[in-house]
mmCIF file of C-alpha atoms (C1' of nucleotides) in Angstrom:
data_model
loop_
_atom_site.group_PDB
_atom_site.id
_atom_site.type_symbol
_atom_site.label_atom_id
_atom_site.label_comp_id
_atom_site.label_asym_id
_atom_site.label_seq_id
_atom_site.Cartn_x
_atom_site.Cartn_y
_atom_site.Cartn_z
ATOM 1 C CA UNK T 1 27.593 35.728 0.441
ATOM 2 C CA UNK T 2 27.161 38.999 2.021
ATOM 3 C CA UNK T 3 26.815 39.968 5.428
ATOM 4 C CA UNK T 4 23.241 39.900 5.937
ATOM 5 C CA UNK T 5 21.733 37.316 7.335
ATOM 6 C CA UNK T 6 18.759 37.346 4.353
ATOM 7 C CA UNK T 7 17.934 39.676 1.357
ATOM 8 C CA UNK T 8 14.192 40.536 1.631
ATOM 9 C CA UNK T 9 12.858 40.709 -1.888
ATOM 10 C CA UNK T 10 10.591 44.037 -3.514
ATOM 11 C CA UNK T 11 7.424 41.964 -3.613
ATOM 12 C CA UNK T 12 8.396 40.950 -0.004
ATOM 13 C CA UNK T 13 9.078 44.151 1.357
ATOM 14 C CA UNK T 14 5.785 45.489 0.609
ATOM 15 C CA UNK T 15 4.276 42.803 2.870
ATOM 16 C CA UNK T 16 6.309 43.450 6.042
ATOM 17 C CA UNK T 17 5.623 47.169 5.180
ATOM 18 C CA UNK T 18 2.020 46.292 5.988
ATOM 19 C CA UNK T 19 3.182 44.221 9.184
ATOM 20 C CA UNK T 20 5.009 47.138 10.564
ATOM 21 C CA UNK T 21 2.694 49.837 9.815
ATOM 22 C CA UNK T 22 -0.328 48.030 11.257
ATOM 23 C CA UNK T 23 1.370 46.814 14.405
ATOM 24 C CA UNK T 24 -0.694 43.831 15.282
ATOM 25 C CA UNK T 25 -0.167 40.393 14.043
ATOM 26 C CA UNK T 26 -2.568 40.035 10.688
ATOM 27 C CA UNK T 27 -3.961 37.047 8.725
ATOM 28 C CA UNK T 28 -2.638 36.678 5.085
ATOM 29 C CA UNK T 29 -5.971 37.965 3.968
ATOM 30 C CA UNK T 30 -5.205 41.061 5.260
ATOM 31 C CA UNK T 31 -2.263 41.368 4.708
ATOM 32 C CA UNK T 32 -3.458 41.091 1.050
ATOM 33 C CA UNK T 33 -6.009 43.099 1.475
ATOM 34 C CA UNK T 34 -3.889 46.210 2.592
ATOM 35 C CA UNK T 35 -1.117 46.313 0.645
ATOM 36 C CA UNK T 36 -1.278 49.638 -1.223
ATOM 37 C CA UNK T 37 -0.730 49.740 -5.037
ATOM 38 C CA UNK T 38 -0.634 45.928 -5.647
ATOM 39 C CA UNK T 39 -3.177 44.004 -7.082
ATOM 40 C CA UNK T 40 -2.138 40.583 -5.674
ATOM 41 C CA UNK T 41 -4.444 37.315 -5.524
ATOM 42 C CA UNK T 42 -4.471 35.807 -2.168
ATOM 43 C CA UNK T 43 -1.593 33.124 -3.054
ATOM 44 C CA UNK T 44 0.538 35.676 -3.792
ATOM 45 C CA UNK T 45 0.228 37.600 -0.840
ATOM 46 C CA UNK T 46 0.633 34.193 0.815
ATOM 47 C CA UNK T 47 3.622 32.481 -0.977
ATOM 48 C CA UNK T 48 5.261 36.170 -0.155
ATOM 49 C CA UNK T 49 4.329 35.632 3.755
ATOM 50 C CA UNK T 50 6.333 32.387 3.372
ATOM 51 C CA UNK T 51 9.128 32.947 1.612
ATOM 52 C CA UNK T 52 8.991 35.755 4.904
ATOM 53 C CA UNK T 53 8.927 32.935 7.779
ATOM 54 C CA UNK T 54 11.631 30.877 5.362
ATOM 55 C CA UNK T 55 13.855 33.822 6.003
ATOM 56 C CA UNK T 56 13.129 34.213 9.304
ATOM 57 C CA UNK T 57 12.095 37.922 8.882
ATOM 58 C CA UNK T 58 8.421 37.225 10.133
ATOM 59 C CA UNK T 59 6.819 34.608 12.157
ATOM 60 C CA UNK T 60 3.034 33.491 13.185
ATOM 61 C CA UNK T 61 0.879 32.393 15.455
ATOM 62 C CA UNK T 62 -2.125 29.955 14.969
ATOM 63 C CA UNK T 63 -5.244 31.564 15.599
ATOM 64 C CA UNK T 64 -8.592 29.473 14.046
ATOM 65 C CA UNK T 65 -7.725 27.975 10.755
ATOM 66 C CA UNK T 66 -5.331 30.875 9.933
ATOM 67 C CA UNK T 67 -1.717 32.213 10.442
ATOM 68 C CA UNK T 68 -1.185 35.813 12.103
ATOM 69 C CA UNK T 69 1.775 37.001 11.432
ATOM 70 C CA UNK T 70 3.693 39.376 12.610
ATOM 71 C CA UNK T 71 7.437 40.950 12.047
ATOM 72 C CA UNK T 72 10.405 40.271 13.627
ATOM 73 C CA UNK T 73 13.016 42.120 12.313
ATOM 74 C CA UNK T 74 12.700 45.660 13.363
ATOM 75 C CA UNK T 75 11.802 48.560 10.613
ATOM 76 C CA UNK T 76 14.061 50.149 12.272
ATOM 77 C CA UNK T 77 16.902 47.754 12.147
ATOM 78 C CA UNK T 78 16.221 47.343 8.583
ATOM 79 C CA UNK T 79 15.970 50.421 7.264
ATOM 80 C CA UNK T 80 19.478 51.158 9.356
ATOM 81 C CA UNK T 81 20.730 48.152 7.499
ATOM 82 C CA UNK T 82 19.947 49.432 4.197
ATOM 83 C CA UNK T 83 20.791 52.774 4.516
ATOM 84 C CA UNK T 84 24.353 51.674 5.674
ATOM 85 C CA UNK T 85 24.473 49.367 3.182
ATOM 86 C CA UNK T 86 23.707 52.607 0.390
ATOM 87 C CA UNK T 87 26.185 54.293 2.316
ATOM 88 C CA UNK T 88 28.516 51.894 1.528
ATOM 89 C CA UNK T 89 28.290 50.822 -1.763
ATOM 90 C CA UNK T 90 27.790 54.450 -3.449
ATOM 91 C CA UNK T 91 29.379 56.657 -0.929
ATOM 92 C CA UNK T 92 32.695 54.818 0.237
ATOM 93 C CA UNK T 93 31.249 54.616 3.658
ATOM 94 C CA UNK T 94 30.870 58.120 3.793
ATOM 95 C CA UNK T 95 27.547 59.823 5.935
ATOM 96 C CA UNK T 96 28.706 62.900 4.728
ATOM 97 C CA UNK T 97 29.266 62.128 1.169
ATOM 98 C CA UNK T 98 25.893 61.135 0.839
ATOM 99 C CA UNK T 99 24.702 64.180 2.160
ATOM 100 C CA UNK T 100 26.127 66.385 0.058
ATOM 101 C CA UNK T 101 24.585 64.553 -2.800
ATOM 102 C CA UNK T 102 21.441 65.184 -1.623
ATOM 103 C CA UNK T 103 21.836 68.523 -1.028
ATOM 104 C CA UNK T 104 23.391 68.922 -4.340
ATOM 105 C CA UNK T 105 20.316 67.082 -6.433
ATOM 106 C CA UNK T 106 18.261 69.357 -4.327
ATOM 107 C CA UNK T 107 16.774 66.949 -3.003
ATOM 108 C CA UNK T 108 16.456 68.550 0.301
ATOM 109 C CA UNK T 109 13.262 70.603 1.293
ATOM 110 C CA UNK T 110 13.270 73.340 3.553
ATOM 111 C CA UNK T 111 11.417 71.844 5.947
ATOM 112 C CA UNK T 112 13.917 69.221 5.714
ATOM 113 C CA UNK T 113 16.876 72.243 5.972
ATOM 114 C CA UNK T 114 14.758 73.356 8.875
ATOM 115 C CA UNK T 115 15.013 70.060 10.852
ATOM 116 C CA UNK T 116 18.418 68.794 9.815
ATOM 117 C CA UNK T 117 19.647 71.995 11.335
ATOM 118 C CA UNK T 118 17.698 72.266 14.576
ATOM 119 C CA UNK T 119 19.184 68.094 14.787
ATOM 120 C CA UNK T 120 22.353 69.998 14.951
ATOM 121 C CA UNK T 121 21.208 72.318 17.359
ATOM 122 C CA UNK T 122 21.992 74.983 15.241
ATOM 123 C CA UNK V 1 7.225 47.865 -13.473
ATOM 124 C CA UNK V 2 9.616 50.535 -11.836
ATOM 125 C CA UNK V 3 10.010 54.650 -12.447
ATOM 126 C CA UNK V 4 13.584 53.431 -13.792
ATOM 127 C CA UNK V 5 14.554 52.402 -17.078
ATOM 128 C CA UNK V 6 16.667 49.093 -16.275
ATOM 129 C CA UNK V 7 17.919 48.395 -13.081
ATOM 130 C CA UNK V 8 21.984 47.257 -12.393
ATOM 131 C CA UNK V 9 22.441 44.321 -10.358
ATOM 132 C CA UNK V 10 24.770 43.947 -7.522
ATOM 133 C CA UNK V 11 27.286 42.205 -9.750
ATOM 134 C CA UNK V 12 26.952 44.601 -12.693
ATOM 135 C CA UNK V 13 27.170 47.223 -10.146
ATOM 136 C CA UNK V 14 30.732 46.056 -9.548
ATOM 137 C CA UNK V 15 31.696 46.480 -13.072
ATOM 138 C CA UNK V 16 30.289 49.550 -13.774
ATOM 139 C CA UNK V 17 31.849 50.797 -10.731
ATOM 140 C CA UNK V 18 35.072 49.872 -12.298
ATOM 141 C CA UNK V 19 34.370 51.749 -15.066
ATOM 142 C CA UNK V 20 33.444 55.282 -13.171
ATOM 143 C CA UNK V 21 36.491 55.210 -11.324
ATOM 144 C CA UNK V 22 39.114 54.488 -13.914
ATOM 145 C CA UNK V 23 37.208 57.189 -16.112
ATOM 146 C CA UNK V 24 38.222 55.275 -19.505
ATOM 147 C CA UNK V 25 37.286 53.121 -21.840
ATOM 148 C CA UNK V 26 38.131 49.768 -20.356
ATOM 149 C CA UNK V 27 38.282 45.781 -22.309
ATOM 150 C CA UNK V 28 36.914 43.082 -20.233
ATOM 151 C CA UNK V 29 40.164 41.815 -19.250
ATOM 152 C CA UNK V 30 41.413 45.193 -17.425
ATOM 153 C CA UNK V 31 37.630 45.461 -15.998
ATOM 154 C CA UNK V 32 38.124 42.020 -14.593
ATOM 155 C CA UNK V 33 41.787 42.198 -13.277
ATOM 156 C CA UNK V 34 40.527 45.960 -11.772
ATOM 157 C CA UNK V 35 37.205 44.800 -10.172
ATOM 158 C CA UNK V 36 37.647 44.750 -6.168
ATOM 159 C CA UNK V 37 37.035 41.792 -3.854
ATOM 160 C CA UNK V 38 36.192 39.329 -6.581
ATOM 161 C CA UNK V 39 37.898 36.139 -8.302
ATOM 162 C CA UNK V 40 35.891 36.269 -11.441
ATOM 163 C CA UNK V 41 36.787 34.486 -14.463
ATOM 164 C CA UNK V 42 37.535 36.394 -17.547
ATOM 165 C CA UNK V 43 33.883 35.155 -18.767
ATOM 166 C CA UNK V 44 32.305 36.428 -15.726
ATOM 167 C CA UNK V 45 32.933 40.001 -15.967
ATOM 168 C CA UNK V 46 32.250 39.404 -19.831
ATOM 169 C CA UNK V 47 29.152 38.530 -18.901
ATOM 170 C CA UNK V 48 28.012 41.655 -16.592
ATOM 171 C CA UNK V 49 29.382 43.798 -19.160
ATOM 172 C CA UNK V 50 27.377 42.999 -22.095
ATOM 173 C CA UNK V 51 24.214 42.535 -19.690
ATOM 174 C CA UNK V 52 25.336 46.028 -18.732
ATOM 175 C CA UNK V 53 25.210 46.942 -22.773
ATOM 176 C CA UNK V 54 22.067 45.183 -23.251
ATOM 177 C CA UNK V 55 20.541 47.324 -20.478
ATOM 178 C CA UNK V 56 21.715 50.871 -21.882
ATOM 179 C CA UNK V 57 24.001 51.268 -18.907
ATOM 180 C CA UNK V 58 27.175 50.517 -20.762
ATOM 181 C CA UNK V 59 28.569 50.870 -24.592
ATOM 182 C CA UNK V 60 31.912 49.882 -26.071
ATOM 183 C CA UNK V 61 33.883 50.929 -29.187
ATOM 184 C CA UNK V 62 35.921 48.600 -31.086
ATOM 185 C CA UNK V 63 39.745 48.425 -31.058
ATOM 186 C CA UNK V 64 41.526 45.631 -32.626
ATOM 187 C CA UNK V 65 40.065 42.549 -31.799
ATOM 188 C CA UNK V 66 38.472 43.795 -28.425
ATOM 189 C CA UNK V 67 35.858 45.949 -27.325
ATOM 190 C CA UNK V 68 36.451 49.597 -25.105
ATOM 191 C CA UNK V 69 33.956 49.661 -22.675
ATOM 192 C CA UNK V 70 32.664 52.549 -21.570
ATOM 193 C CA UNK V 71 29.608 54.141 -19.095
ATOM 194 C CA UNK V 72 27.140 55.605 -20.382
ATOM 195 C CA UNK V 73 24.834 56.438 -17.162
ATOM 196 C CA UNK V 74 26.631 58.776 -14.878
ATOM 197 C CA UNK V 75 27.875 57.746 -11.602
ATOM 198 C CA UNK V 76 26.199 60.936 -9.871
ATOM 199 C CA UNK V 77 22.582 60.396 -11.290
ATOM 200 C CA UNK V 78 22.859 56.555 -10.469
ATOM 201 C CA UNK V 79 23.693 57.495 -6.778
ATOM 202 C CA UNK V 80 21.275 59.659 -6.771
ATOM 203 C CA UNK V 81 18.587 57.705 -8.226
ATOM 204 C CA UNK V 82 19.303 54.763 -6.147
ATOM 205 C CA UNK V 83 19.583 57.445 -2.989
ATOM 206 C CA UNK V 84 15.982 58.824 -3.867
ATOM 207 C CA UNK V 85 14.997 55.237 -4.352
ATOM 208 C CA UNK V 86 15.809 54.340 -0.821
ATOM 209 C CA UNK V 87 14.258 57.460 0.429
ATOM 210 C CA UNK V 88 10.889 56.493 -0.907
ATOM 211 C CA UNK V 89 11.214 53.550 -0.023
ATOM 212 C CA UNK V 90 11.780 53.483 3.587
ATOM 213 C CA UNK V 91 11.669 56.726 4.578
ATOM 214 C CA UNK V 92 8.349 58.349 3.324
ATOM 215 C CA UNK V 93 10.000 60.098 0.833
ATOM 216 C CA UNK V 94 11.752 62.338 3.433
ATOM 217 C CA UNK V 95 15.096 63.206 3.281
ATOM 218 C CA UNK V 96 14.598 64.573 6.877
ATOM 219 C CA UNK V 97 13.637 60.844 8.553
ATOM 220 C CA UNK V 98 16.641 59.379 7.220
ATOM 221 C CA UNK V 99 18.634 62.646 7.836
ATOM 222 C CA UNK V 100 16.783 61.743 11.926
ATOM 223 C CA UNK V 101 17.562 57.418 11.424
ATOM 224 C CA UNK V 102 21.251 58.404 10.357
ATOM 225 C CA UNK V 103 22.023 60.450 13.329
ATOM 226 C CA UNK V 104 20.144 58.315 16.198
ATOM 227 C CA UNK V 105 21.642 55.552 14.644
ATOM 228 C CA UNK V 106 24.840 56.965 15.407
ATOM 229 C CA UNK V 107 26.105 56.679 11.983
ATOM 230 C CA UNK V 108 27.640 60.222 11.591
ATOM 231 C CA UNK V 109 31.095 60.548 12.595
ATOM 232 C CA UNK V 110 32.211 63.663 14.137
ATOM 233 C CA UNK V 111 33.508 64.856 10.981
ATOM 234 C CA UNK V 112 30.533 63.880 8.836
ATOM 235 C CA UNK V 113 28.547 66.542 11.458
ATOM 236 C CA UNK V 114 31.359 69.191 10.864
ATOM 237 C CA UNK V 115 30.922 68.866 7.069
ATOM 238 C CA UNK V 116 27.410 69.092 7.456
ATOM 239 C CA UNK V 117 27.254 71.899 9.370
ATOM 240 C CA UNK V 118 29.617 73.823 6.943
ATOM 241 C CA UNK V 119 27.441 72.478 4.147
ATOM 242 C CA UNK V 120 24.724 74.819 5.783
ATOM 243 C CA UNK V 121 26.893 77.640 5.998
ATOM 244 C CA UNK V 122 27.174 77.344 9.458
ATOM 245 C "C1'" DA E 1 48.214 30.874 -45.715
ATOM 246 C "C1'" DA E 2 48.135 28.079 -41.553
ATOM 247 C "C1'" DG E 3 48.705 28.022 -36.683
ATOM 248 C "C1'" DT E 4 48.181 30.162 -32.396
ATOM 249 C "C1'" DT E 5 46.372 33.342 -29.378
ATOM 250 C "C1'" DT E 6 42.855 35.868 -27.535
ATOM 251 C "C1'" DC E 7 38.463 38.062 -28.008
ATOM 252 C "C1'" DT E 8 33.518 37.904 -28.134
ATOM 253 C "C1'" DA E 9 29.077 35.116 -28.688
ATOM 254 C "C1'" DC E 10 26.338 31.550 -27.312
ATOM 255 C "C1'" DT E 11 24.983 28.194 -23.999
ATOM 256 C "C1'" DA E 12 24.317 26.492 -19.278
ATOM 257 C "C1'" DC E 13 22.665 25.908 -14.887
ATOM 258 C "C1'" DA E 14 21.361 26.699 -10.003
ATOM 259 C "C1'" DT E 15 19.035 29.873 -7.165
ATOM 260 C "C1'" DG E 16 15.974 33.995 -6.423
ATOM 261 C "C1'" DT E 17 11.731 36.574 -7.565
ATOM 262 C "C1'" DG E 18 7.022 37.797 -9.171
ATOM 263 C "C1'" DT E 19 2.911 35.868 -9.598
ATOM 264 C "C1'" DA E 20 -0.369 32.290 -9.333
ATOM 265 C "C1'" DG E 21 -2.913 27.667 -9.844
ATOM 266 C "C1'" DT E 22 -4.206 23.274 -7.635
ATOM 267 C "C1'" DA E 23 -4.306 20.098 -3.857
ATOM 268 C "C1'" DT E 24 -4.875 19.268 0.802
ATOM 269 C "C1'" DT E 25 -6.013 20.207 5.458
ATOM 270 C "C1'" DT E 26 -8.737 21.929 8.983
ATOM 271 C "C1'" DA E 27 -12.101 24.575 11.335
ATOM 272 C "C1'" DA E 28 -16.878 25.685 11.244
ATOM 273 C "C1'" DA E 29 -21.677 24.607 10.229
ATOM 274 C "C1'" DT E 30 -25.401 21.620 10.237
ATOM 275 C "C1'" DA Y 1 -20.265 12.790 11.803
ATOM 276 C "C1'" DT Y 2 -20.584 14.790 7.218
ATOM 277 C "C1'" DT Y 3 -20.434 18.624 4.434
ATOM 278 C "C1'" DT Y 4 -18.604 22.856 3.314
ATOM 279 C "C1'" DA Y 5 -15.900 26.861 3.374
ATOM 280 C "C1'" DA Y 6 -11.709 28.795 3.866
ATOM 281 C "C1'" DA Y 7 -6.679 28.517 4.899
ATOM 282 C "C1'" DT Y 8 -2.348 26.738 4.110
ATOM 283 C "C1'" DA Y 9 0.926 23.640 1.385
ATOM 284 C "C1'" DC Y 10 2.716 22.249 -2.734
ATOM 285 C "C1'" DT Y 11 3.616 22.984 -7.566
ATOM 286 C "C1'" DA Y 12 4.549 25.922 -11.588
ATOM 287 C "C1'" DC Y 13 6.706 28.819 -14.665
ATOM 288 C "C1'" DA Y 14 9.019 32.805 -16.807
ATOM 289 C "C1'" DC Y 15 12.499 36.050 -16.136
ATOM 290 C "C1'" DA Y 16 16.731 37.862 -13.377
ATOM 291 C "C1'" DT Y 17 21.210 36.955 -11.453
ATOM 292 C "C1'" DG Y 18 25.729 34.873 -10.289
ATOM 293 C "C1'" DT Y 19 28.987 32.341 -12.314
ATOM 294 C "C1'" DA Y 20 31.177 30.106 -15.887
ATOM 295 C "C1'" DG Y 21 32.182 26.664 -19.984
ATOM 296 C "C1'" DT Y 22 32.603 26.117 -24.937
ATOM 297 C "C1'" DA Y 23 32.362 27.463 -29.684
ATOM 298 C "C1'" DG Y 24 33.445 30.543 -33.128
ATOM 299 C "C1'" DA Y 25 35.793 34.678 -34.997
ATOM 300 C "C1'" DA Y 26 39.474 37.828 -35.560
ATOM 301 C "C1'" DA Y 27 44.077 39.297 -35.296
ATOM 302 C "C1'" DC Y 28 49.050 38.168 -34.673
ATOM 303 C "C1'" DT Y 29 53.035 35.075 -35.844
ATOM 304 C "C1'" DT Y 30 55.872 32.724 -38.681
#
DNA sequence: AAGTTTCTACTACATGTGTAGTATTTAAAT
DNA sequence: ATTTAAATACTACACATGTAGTAGAAACTT
């Protein structure tokens, strides 16, 4: 329906959070183990690793009795892919648009002043 | 479960967007001829908009026989909520990284930079 | 006032999501 | 080789979402 290949769910996100962050393929204990602010059991944690491989956003490799899995879309690539898609929907395409809004809701720090303009060489 | 009161589907998001932009009150027949890129039925867009009601995002007067919908959340504090959403999300709550992933990611025209720039009274 | 038109309200239904429970498989231990 | 412990696979279920059909109500028409 859209253009994305898959939509990676809340619940889901917070699991390939933990895949990126840590950087090595993990088990699904782990994984369930480090996910911050969640209080999952293990089959949820492991139904959300799943639904992951279904969508072809992370993958595994046998090690023992268990699954390590690791990412294999990019945080990068995603987080490009949803800012452009914010971008899009709520600013008519528009970088600058969505600037401005930020800098209007003062949401801008001056640290983040600071590096925005040294970005710009300025 | 979230910080926010109701969230607005993608769907919805279309109607309420509708609704912003025209800037009056709307029935659910205009809303559905004026919605963009979509061949809903007349039910359809009924739907969203009293799902949109339900939620608090949307109210209607009467007149005649029909309703006169109407937004009641702003379109600037949606953007921005959704924008600060995103930001927490994915970027550490840093307006600077995505200010960084925008830029590398080649996503700023040459006139989103100018405006920019002026934006910082440069 | 009855018929016709046109709204809204209620119902529907498949698929996605959050969150787990139970069954089954398989590696490890003895 | 059998038992056991631990992982994965399968099942479940309520609520959200996309999309619409049908029933019922209200306002025009004549």
């Amino acid at each position: 329906m859209e253009n994305k290949a898959f939509e990676i769910s809340e619940a889901e996100l917070e699991v390939i959070k933990v895949l990126w962050k840590t950087d090595k393929p993990m088990t699904a204990q782990e994984v369930c183990d480090t996910v911050v602010n969640k209080e999952w059991k293990y089959t949820t944690a492991s139904t959300l690793l799943s639904r992951l491989v279904e969508k072809g956003a992370v993958a595994y490799d046998k090690k023992g009795k268990s699954y390590l899995y690791y990412p294999i879309i990019k945080k990068e690539d995603y987080k490009q892919s949803q800012t452009k898609n914010l971008v899009s929907k709520l600013y008519d395409g528009s970088v600058k648009n969505l600037a401005v809004s930020l800098f209007k809701a003062g949401e801008m720090s001056p640290d983040d002043i600071e590096e925005i303009k040294k970005m710009f060489h300025l």
